[in-house]
GROMACS .gro file of C-alpha atoms in nm:
model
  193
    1UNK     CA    1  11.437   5.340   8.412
    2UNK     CA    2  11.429   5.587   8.716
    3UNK     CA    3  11.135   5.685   8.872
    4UNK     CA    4  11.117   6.053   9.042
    5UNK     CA    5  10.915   6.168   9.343
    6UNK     CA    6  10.746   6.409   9.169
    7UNK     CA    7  10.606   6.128   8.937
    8UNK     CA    8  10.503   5.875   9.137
    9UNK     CA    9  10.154   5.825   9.272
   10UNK     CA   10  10.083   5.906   9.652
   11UNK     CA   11  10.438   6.093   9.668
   12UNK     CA   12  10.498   6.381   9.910
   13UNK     CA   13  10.505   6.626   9.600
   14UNK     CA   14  10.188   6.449   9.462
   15UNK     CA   15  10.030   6.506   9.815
   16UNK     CA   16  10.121   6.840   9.900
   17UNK     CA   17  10.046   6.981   9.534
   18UNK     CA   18   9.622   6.774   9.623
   19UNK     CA   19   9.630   6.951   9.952
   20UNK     CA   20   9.796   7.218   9.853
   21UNK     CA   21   9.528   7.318   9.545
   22UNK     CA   22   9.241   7.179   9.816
   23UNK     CA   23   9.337   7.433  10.093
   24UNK     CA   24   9.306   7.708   9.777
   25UNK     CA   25   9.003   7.579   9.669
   26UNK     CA   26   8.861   7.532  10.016
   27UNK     CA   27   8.924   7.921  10.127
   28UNK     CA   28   8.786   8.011   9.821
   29UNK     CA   29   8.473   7.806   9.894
   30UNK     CA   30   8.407   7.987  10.148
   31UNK     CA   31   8.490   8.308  10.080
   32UNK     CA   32   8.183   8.268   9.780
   33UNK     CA   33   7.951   8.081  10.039
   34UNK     CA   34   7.996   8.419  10.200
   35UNK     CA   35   7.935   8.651   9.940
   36UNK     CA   36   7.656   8.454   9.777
   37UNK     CA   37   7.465   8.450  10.145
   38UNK     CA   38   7.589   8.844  10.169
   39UNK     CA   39   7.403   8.882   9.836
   40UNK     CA   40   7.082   8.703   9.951
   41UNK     CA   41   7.089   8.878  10.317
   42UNK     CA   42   7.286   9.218  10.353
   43UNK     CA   43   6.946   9.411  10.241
   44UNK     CA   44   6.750   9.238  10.499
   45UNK     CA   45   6.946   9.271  10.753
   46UNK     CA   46   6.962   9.638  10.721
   47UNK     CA   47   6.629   9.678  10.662
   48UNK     CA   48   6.520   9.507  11.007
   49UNK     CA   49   6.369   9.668  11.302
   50UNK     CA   50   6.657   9.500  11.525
   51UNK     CA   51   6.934   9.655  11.293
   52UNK     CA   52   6.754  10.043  11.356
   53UNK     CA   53   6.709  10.000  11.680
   54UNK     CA   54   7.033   9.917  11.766
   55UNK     CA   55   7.193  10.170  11.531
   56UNK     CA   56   6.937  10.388  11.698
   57UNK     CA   57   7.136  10.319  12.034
   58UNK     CA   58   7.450  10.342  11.902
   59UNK     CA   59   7.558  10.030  11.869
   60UNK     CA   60   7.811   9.973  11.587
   61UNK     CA   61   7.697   9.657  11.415
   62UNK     CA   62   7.804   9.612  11.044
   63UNK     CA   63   7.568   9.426  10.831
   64UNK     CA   64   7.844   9.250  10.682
   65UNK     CA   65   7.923   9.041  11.046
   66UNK     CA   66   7.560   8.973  11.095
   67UNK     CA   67   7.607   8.845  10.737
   68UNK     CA   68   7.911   8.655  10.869
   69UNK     CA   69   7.681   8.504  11.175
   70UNK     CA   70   7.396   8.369  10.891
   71UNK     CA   71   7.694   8.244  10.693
   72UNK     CA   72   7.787   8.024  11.002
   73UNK     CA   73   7.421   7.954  11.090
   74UNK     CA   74   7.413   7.776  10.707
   75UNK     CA   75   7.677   7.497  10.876
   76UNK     CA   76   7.433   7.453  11.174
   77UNK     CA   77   7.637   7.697  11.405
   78UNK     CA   78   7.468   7.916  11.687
   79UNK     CA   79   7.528   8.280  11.748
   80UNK     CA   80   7.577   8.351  12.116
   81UNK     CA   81   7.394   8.631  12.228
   82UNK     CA   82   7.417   8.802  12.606
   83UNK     CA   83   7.144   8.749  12.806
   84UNK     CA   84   7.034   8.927  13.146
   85UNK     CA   85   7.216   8.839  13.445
   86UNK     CA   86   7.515   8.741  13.286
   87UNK     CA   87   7.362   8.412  13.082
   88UNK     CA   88   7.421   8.334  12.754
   89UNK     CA   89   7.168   8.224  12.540
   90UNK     CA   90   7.241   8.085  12.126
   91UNK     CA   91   7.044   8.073  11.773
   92UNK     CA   92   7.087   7.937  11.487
   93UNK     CA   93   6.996   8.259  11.277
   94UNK     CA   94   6.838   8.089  10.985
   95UNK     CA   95   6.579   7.877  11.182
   96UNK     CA   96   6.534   8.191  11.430
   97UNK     CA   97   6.467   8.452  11.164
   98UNK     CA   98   6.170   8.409  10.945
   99UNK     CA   99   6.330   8.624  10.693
  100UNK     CA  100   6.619   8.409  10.634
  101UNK     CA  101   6.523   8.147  10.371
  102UNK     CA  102   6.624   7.786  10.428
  103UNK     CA  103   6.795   7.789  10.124
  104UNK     CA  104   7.077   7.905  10.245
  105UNK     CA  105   7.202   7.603  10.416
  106UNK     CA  106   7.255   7.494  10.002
  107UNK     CA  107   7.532   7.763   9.943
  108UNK     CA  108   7.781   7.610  10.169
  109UNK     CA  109   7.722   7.262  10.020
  110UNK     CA  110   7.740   7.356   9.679
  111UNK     CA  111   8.044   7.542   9.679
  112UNK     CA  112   8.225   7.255   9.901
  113UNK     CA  113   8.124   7.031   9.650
  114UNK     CA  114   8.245   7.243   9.345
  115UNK     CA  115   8.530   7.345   9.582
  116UNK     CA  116   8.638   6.926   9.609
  117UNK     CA  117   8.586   6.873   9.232
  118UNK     CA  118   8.790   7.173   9.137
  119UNK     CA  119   9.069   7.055   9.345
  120UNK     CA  120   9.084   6.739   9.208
  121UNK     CA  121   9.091   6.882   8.863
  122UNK     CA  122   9.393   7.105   8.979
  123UNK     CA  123   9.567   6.821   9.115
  124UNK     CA  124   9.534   6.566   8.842
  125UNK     CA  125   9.422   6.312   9.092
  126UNK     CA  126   9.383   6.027   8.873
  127UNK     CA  127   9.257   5.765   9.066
  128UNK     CA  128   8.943   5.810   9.317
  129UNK     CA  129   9.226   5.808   9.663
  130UNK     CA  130   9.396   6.104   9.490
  131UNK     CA  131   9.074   6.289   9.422
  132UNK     CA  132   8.944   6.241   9.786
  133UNK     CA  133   9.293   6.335   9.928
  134UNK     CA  134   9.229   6.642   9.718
  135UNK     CA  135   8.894   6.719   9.791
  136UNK     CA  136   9.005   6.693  10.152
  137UNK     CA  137   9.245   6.938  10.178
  138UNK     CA  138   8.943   7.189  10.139
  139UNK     CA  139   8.946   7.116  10.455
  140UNK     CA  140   9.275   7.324  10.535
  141UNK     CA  141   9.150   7.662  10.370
  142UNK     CA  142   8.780   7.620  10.531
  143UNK     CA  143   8.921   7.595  10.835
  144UNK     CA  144   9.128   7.899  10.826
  145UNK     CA  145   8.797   8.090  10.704
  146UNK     CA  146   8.582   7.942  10.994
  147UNK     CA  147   8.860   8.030  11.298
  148UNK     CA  148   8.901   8.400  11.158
  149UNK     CA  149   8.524   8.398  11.138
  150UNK     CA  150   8.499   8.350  11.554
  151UNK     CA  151   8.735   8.654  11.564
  152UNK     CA  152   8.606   8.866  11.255
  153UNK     CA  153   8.259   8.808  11.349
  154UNK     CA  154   8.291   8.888  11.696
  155UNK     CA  155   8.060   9.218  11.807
  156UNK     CA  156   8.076   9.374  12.166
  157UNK     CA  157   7.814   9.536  12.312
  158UNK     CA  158   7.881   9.654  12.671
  159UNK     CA  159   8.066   9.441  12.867
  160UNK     CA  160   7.950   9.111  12.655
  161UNK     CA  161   7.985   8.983  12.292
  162UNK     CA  162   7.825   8.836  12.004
  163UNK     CA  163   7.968   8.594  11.820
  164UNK     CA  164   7.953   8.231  11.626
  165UNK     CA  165   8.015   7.972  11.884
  166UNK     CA  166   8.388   7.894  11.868
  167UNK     CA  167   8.375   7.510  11.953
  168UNK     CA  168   8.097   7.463  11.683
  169UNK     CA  169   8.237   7.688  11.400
  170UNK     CA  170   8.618   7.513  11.434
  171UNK     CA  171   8.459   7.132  11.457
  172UNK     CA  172   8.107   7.172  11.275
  173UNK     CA  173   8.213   7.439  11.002
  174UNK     CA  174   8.565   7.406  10.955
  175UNK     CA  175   8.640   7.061  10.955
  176UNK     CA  176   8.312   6.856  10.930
  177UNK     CA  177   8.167   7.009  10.655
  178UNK     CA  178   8.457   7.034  10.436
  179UNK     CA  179   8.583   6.713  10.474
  180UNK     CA  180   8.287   6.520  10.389
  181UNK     CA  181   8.189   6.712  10.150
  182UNK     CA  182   8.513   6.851   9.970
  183UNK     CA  183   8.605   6.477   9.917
  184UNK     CA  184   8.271   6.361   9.780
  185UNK     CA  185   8.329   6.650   9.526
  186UNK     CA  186   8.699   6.544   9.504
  187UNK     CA  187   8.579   6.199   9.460
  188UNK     CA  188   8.284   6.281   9.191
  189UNK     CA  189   8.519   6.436   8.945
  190UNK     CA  190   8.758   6.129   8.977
  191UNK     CA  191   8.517   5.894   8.929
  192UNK     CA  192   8.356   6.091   8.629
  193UNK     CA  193   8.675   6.125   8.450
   0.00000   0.00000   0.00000
């Protein structure tokens, strides 16, 4: 009796196909942590006295990258603003904006969560090391999310620009979060099997 790679446990096939379907799941994680905190903000944002006054002076801000900044803010990530002088100064935009709710640091959890079960569904990890290997490779598509974010979400005004703080959204939002908590999802839907 033979055994073939793409049957035994912890093979490259095996792996790729869990970190494959995790990257998947992962981007689309955050894709509806973004929407879902889009839905919950893009009307206040718009609606602010900040947003009309800059429109006001010309300034091209669309709501949807101030939505983007929020969106980062729910993984504890600033938004670096110019300052006078040439200083920088940074907020997290949930804590600094009263109209923000707090509950928007939940989206990003939840759907990691659901992101690391889902992928370890996919996979058929069938043992609890498959389904965190699994619900780790969210890791790969929440990454890609969170370094187009610094770019995407990036607004100049003048000479300066506001954006998510790169070192932050790479280490905080695109690797922390999804790795611990894509593979306690990944690791819940094994162990619930």
């Amino acid at each position: 009796m033979s055994t073939t790679p793409e049957s035994t446990p912890g093979s490259t096939p095996s792996t790729l196909r869990s970190v494959g379907s995790g990257g998947v799941a992962g981007l689309g994680a955050a894709l509806f942590g973004y929407l879902v905190t889009y839905l919950l903000t893009s009307s206040t944002i718009e609606n602010s006295t900040a947003s009309q006054v800059l429109e006001a002076l010309g300034s091209d801000i669309s709501t949807w990258k101030v939505v983007g900044w929020v969106f980062m803010s729910a993984h504890g990530v600033t938004t670096t603003f110019p300052g006078l002088f040439g200083t920088t100064s940074a907020a997290n935009l949930i804590e600094s904006v009263e109209a923000f709710s707090p509950v928007l640091y939940v989206a990003p959890v939840v759907a990691l969560l659901a992101a690391g079960a889902l992928a370890a569904v996919v996979s058929g990890a069938s043992s609890t090391r498959a389904g965190a290997l699994a619900g780790a490779g969210t890791t790969v598509g929440y990454l890609v999310f969170a370094l187009a974010g610094i770019a995407l979400f990036t607004v100049t005004v003048g000479d300066a620009a506001v954006s998510p703080d790169p070192v932050t959204s790479a280490l905080l939002a695109g690797v922390a979060y999804p790795a611990v908590l894509g593979t306690v999802g990944g690791l819940a839907a094994t162990a619930l099997r």
